[in-house]
CSV table of C-alpha atoms and ligand atoms in Angstrom, one decimal:
chain,number,residue,atom,x,y,z
A,645,MET,CA,0.0,0.0,0.0
A,646,ASN,CA,1.5,3.3,-0.9
A,647,LEU,CA,1.1,6.5,1.1
A,648,LYS,CA,-1.8,7.8,-0.8
A,649,GLN,CA,-3.8,4.6,-0.3
A,650,GLY,CA,-2.9,4.7,3.4
A,651,ILE,CA,-4.3,8.2,3.7
A,652,ALA,CA,-7.5,7.3,1.9
A,653,LEU,CA,-8.0,4.3,4.2
A,654,MET,CA,-7.4,6.5,7.2
A,655,SER,CA,-9.9,9.0,5.9
A,656,SER,CA,-12.6,6.5,5.4
A,657,VAL,CA,-12.1,5.0,8.8
A,658,LEU,CA,-12.4,8.4,10.4
A,659,ALA,CA,-15.5,9.3,8.4
A,660,PHE,CA,-17.1,6.0,9.5
A,661,GLY,CA,-16.2,6.8,13.1
A,662,LEU,CA,-17.8,10.2,12.9
A,663,ALA,CA,-20.9,8.9,11.2
A,664,THR,CA,-21.3,6.3,14.0
A,665,GLU,CA,-20.8,8.7,16.8
A,666,ALA,CA,-23.4,11.1,15.3
A,667,GLY,CA,-26.0,8.6,16.4
A,668,ALA,CA,-25.6,9.4,20.0
A,669,VAL,CA,-26.5,12.8,21.5
A,670,CYS,CA,-26.2,14.6,24.8
A,671,THR,CA,-29.3,15.2,26.9
A,672,GLN,CA,-31.7,17.3,24.8
A,673,THR,CA,-34.7,17.6,27.0
A,674,ALA,CA,-34.2,21.1,28.3
A,675,ALA,CA,-31.9,24.1,28.7
A,676,SER,CA,-30.6,25.6,31.9
A,677,GLN,CA,-32.1,28.8,33.3
A,678,ALA,CA,-29.0,30.8,32.3
A,679,ASP,CA,-29.3,29.5,28.7
A,680,ARG,CA,-32.9,30.5,28.5
A,681,ASP,CA,-32.4,33.8,30.1
A,682,LEU,CA,-29.6,34.8,27.6
A,683,TRP,CA,-31.7,33.3,24.8
A,684,ASN,CA,-34.5,35.7,25.7
A,685,THR,CA,-32.3,38.7,25.1
A,686,HIS,CA,-32.0,37.8,21.4
A,687,GLY,CA,-35.0,35.6,20.8
A,688,CYS,CA,-33.1,33.4,18.2
A,689,TRP,CA,-31.2,35.7,16.0
A,690,GLN,CA,-31.0,34.1,12.6
A,691,ASP,CA,-28.3,36.4,11.1
A,692,PHE,CA,-26.1,35.6,14.0
A,693,PHE,CA,-26.2,31.8,13.9
A,694,LEU,CA,-25.7,31.9,10.1
A,695,TRP,CA,-22.5,33.8,10.8
A,696,GLN,CA,-21.6,31.7,13.8
A,697,TYR,CA,-21.4,28.3,12.2
A,698,LYS,CA,-19.0,29.6,9.7
A,699,ALA,CA,-16.9,31.6,12.1
A,700,TYR,CA,-16.5,28.5,14.3
A,701,GLY,CA,-16.0,26.1,11.4
A,702,LEU,CA,-18.9,23.9,12.3
A,703,ARG,CA,-19.4,20.9,10.0
A,704,SER,CA,-23.0,19.8,9.4
A,705,GLY,CA,-22.2,16.1,9.8
A,706,ASP,CA,-21.1,16.7,13.4
A,707,TRP,CA,-24.3,18.5,14.3
A,708,SER,CA,-26.9,16.9,12.1
A,709,ASN,CA,-29.1,15.6,15.0
A,710,ARG,CA,-28.0,18.3,17.4
A,711,GLY,CA,-30.0,21.2,16.1
A,712,TRP,CA,-28.3,21.9,12.8
A,713,ASN,CA,-31.7,22.2,11.2
A,714,ALA,CA,-33.5,23.4,14.3
A,715,ALA,CA,-31.3,26.3,15.3
A,716,CYS,CA,-34.0,28.0,17.3
A,717,ASN,CA,-34.6,25.1,19.7
A,718,VAL,CA,-32.5,26.0,22.7
A,719,ASN,CA,-32.8,22.5,24.1
A,720,LEU,CA,-30.4,21.2,21.4
A,721,GLU,CA,-26.7,21.4,21.2
A,722,PHE,CA,-26.0,23.7,18.2
A,723,PRO,CA,-28.4,26.4,19.6
A,724,LYS,CA,-26.6,26.1,22.9
A,725,HIS,CA,-23.2,26.4,21.1
A,726,TRP,CA,-24.1,29.6,19.3
A,727,ASN,CA,-25.9,31.0,22.4
A,728,ALA,CA,-22.5,30.9,24.1
A,729,SER,CA,-20.8,32.5,21.1
A,730,TYR,CA,-23.4,35.3,21.3
A,731,LEU,CA,-22.4,36.0,24.9
A,732,LEU,CA,-18.7,36.3,24.1
A,733,THR,CA,-19.3,38.3,20.9
A,734,TYR,CA,-21.7,40.9,22.2
A,735,GLY,CA,-21.9,40.6,26.0
A,736,MET,CA,-18.6,42.0,27.1
A,737,GLU,CA,-18.2,45.6,28.3
A,738,ASP,CA,-14.6,46.0,27.3
A,739,ASP,CA,-13.8,48.5,30.0
A,740,TRP,CA,-10.1,49.3,29.7
A,741,ASN,CA,-9.9,50.1,33.4
A,742,GLN,CA,-11.6,47.0,34.6
A,743,SER,CA,-11.7,44.1,32.1
A,744,PHE,CA,-8.9,41.5,32.0
A,745,HIS,CA,-9.1,41.3,28.2
A,746,GLY,CA,-11.3,42.6,25.3
A,747,THR,CA,-13.8,41.0,23.0
A,748,GLU,CA,-11.2,40.7,20.3
A,749,ASP,CA,-9.0,38.5,22.5
A,750,TYR,CA,-11.9,36.2,23.4
A,751,ARG,CA,-13.2,36.0,19.9
A,752,ALA,CA,-9.8,35.3,18.4
A,753,THR,CA,-9.3,32.5,21.0
A,754,ALA,CA,-12.6,30.9,20.2
A,755,GLU,CA,-13.2,31.4,16.5
A,756,ALA,CA,-11.9,29.2,13.7
A,757,ARG,CA,-9.7,31.6,11.8
A,758,SER,CA,-5.9,31.4,12.0
A,759,SER,CA,-4.3,34.3,13.8
A,760,ASN,CA,-1.6,35.1,16.4
A,761,PHE,CA,-3.7,33.1,18.9
A,762,HIS,CA,-3.8,29.8,17.1
A,763,ASP,CA,-3.7,28.1,13.7
A,764,SER,CA,-7.1,27.5,12.0
A,765,LEU,CA,-9.4,25.1,14.0
A,766,TYR,CA,-13.0,23.9,13.9
A,767,HIS,CA,-15.5,23.2,16.6
A,768,SER,CA,-17.1,19.8,17.0
A,769,ILE,CA,-18.9,18.0,19.8
A,770,THR,CA,-18.4,14.7,21.6
A,771,ASP,CA,-20.7,12.5,23.8
A,772,ARG,CA,-18.0,12.1,26.4
A,773,THR,CA,-19.2,12.8,29.9
A,774,ASP,CA,-15.9,12.6,31.7
A,775,VAL,CA,-14.5,15.9,30.2
A,776,PHE,CA,-15.8,19.4,29.4
A,777,GLY,CA,-13.9,19.6,26.2
A,778,THR,CA,-10.9,18.4,24.2
A,779,PHE,CA,-8.3,19.9,21.9
A,780,THR,CA,-6.8,17.7,19.1
A,781,PRO,CA,-4.0,19.0,16.9
A,782,ARG,CA,-4.3,18.3,13.3
A,783,PHE,CA,-2.6,15.1,12.1
A,784,TRP,CA,-2.1,16.0,8.5
A,785,PRO,CA,-0.5,19.3,7.6
A,786,TRP,CA,-3.4,20.3,5.4
A,787,ASP,CA,-6.0,19.5,8.0
A,788,THR,CA,-7.2,21.8,10.8
A,789,ASP,CA,-7.0,21.6,14.6
A,790,ARG,CA,-10.2,20.4,16.4
A,791,VAL,CA,-11.9,21.8,19.5
A,792,GLU,CA,-14.6,19.5,20.9
A,793,THR,CA,-17.1,20.4,23.6
A,794,ALA,CA,-18.7,17.6,25.6
A,795,CYS,CA,-22.0,16.7,27.2
A,796,PRO,CA,-21.5,18.3,30.6
A,797,LEU,CA,-21.6,21.7,28.9
A,798,TYR,CA,-25.0,20.8,27.2
A,799,ASN,CA,-26.7,18.6,29.8
A,800,PRO,CA,-29.0,21.0,31.8
A,801,ASN,CA,-28.6,18.8,34.9
A,802,VAL,CA,-24.9,19.7,35.1
A,803,SER,CA,-24.0,23.1,36.6
A,804,ASN,CA,-21.6,23.8,33.8
A,805,SER,CA,-24.3,23.7,31.2
A,806,ASN,CA,-24.6,27.5,30.8
A,807,PRO,CA,-23.4,30.0,28.2
A,808,GLY,CA,-20.5,31.4,30.3
A,809,SER,CA,-19.1,27.9,31.1
A,810,ARG,CA,-19.5,26.8,27.5
A,811,ALA,CA,-17.7,29.9,26.1
A,812,GLY,CA,-15.2,29.5,28.9
A,813,ASP,CA,-14.3,26.1,27.5
A,814,TYR,CA,-13.8,27.7,24.1
A,815,MET,CA,-11.2,29.8,25.9
A,816,HIS,CA,-9.6,26.8,27.5
A,817,GLU,CA,-9.4,24.6,24.4
A,818,GLY,CA,-8.4,27.6,22.3
A,819,TRP,CA,-5.5,28.1,24.6
A,820,HIS,CA,-4.3,24.6,24.1
A,821,ALA,CA,-4.3,25.5,20.4
A,822,TYR,CA,-2.2,28.5,21.3
A,823,PHE,CA,0.3,26.3,23.1
A,824,ASP,CA,0.3,24.0,20.1
A,825,LYS,CA,1.0,26.9,17.7
A,826,TYR,CA,4.0,28.2,19.7
A,827,ASN,CA,5.2,24.8,20.9
A,828,PHE,CA,4.8,25.6,24.6
A,829,ASP,CA,4.7,22.5,26.9
A,830,ASN,CA,2.1,22.9,29.6
A,831,GLY,CA,2.6,19.4,30.9
A,832,ASN,CA,1.9,15.8,29.8
A,833,THR,CA,-1.4,15.3,31.8
A,834,GLY,CA,-3.9,16.2,29.1
A,835,GLY,CA,-1.8,19.4,28.4
A,836,HIS,CA,-1.5,20.2,32.1
A,837,ARG,CA,0.8,19.3,35.0
A,838,PRO,CA,0.1,16.2,37.0
A,839,GLY,CA,-1.7,16.7,40.3
A,840,PRO,CA,-2.7,17.1,43.0
A,841,GLN,CA,0.2,19.4,43.8
A,842,GLY,CA,0.4,22.7,45.6
A,843,ALA,CA,-3.1,24.2,45.9
A,844,CYS,CA,-4.3,22.2,42.9
A,845,THR,CA,-6.6,19.3,44.0
A,846,ILE,CA,-7.2,17.5,40.7
A,847,ASN,CA,-5.0,15.6,38.2
A,848,GLY,CA,-4.3,18.3,35.6
A,849,CYS,CA,-3.0,21.5,37.1
A,850,ASP,CA,-1.9,24.9,35.8
A,851,TYR,CA,-0.1,27.9,37.2
A,852,PHE,CA,-1.9,31.3,37.4
A,853,TYR,CA,0.4,33.9,35.9
A,854,PHE,CA,-1.1,36.9,37.6
A,855,HIS,CA,-1.2,40.2,35.8
A,856,GLY,CA,-2.7,43.6,36.5
A,857,ILE,CA,-5.6,45.2,34.6
A,858,SER,CA,-4.5,47.2,31.5
A,859,LYS,CA,-1.3,45.2,31.3
A,860,TYR,CA,-2.4,43.8,27.9
A,861,PRO,CA,-3.8,46.1,25.3
A,862,PHE,CA,-7.0,44.6,23.9
A,863,GLY,CA,-6.1,42.1,21.2
A,864,ALA,CA,-2.7,41.3,22.8
A,865,MET,CA,-3.6,38.5,25.1
A,866,TRP,CA,-1.5,36.2,22.9
A,867,GLU,CA,1.7,38.1,23.7
A,868,ASN,CA,4.3,36.7,26.1
A,869,ASN,CA,7.8,37.6,27.1
A,870,GLY,CA,9.0,34.0,27.6
A,871,THR,CA,8.8,34.3,31.4
A,872,ALA,CA,6.1,33.8,34.0
A,873,SER,CA,5.7,37.6,34.2
A,874,LYS,CA,3.8,37.7,31.0
A,875,PHE,CA,2.1,34.4,30.2
A,876,HIS,CA,-1.3,32.7,30.4
A,877,SER,CA,-2.3,29.1,31.1
A,878,PRO,CA,-5.6,27.5,29.8
A,879,ASN,CA,-7.4,27.6,33.1
A,880,GLN,CA,-6.2,31.2,33.7
A,881,VAL,CA,-7.6,32.4,30.4
A,882,GLN,CA,-10.8,30.6,31.3
A,883,VAL,CA,-11.1,32.1,34.8
A,884,GLU,CA,-10.3,35.6,33.5
A,885,PHE,CA,-13.0,35.3,30.8
A,886,LEU,CA,-15.6,33.9,33.3
A,887,CYS,CA,-14.9,36.7,35.8
A,888,ASP,CA,-15.2,39.3,32.9
A,889,VAL,CA,-18.6,37.7,32.2
A,890,ALA,CA,-19.5,37.8,35.9
A,891,ASP,CA,-18.2,41.3,36.6
A,892,GLN,CA,-17.6,43.2,33.4
A,893,SER,CA,-20.4,42.3,31.0
A,894,HIS,CA,-23.1,44.6,29.7
A,895,TRP,CA,-26.0,45.5,32.0
A,896,TRP,CA,-28.4,43.5,30.0
A,897,ILE,CA,-26.6,40.2,30.5
A,898,PRO,CA,-28.9,38.2,32.9
A,899,LEU,CA,-27.9,37.7,36.5
A,900,SER,CA,-28.2,33.9,36.0
A,901,VAL,CA,-25.5,34.0,33.3
A,902,ARG,CA,-23.2,36.1,35.6
A,903,GLN,CA,-23.8,33.9,38.6
A,904,THR,CA,-23.1,30.6,36.9
A,905,ALA,CA,-20.0,32.1,35.2
A,906,ALA,CA,-18.7,33.2,38.6
A,907,SER,CA,-19.5,29.8,40.2
A,908,ASP,CA,-17.5,28.0,37.5
A,909,ALA,CA,-14.6,30.5,37.7
A,910,ASN,CA,-14.4,30.3,41.5
A,911,ALA,CA,-14.5,26.5,41.5
A,912,ARG,CA,-11.6,26.4,39.0
A,913,ALA,CA,-9.7,29.0,41.0
A,914,ALA,CA,-9.9,26.8,44.1
A,915,SER,CA,-9.0,23.5,42.5
A,916,ARG,CA,-6.9,23.9,39.4
A,917,PHE,CA,-4.0,26.2,40.2
A,918,ILE,CA,-0.7,25.0,41.8
A,919,ASN,CA,-0.2,28.5,43.1
A,920,GLY,CA,-3.9,28.9,43.7
A,921,PRO,CA,-6.5,30.0,44.3
A,922,GLY,CA,-5.8,32.6,41.6
A,923,TYR,CA,-8.3,35.3,41.0
A,924,THR,CA,-11.8,35.2,42.5
A,925,CYS,CA,-14.7,36.9,40.7
A,926,GLY,CA,-16.0,39.9,42.5
A,927,SER,CA,-12.7,40.9,44.0
A,928,PRO,CA,-11.9,44.5,43.5
A,929,ARG,CA,-10.2,45.6,40.2
A,930,PRO,CA,-7.8,47.1,39.4
A,931,TRP,CA,-4.8,46.8,41.7
B,1384,LIG,ZN1,-5.0,37.8,31.3
C-alpha cells in the first residue's frame, strides 16, 4: 500500500467513526435557566447563527441531529453552542480600566480563523461525559485543529451547562491550540501538570500567571515575554474570561448568566492552580 492509499483508508475509517458517533447525542430535554435567560435577550437571531457556524468552522455532519436544522430550539446542542458565542461576541463591556481582556481577544481564541492566537481550527462535539472539552491538533499538515465540547456543557442537569461555562471552554481549548502553535509545553497530563500538587486538588494543574488590569492592550492576550511575568495558562484564560462575564459584561446580561459564570470560575480558581486560588470573581479591580 502506498502512502496515498494509506491516507485514503485512514480518511474512510475516520469518516465512518464520525458517522457512527453522530447517532448518540447529549441530553436534549431542556436548557438551563441561564441558557434560556440569555436566549430571551436575542430571541433566536438568525443572522447571528448563520454567521456563527462559519466563524467557528462547524461541520454539518457533526451537528446533524443536534439542532443543525433546528437552530431556534434552545434544548439542542447547536443552539446552545451559538448561544455561548453570542455571549462572548456581544456581551462584554470591554472596560479598559476594569476588564482583564477585550472581546477581540476572546473572539480570536474561540473562533476558527488562523491568527496570532492559534492556527485554524474547527468546533465539533463529543458525547463524552468525563470531560468538558478536548483539543486535538491536526494530524495531516493540510487539516485543521479540532476543538470538541462535551455533554457536561450541554446537559441541563450539570451546573456547567450554561453560556458562560461553554464559552469558557472555548477559551480553555483555544489556549491549548495557542500552546500548540507556539510549541509551549504545559505538561503531559492532558496538556496540564500532574496533580494534585500545591493548591491544585485534581489531576491536571496549571499555574496562574497573575497580571494587573490594563497590562495587555485589547487584542494582545497572545503576547508573552518568555517568562512567568507575561504568560497565560488555559485555566487562567478561562477564569479571567468567566470573571469578565460575571463582573464586566453589559448591563443586559442576565444575572443567572453572571452567577453561573462566577461559580465556574471560583471552583476552578480553588481546585486547578498549583499557586492557587488565583483570582476570584467579584474581588476589586484594578490593583
Ligand atoms: Zn490575562
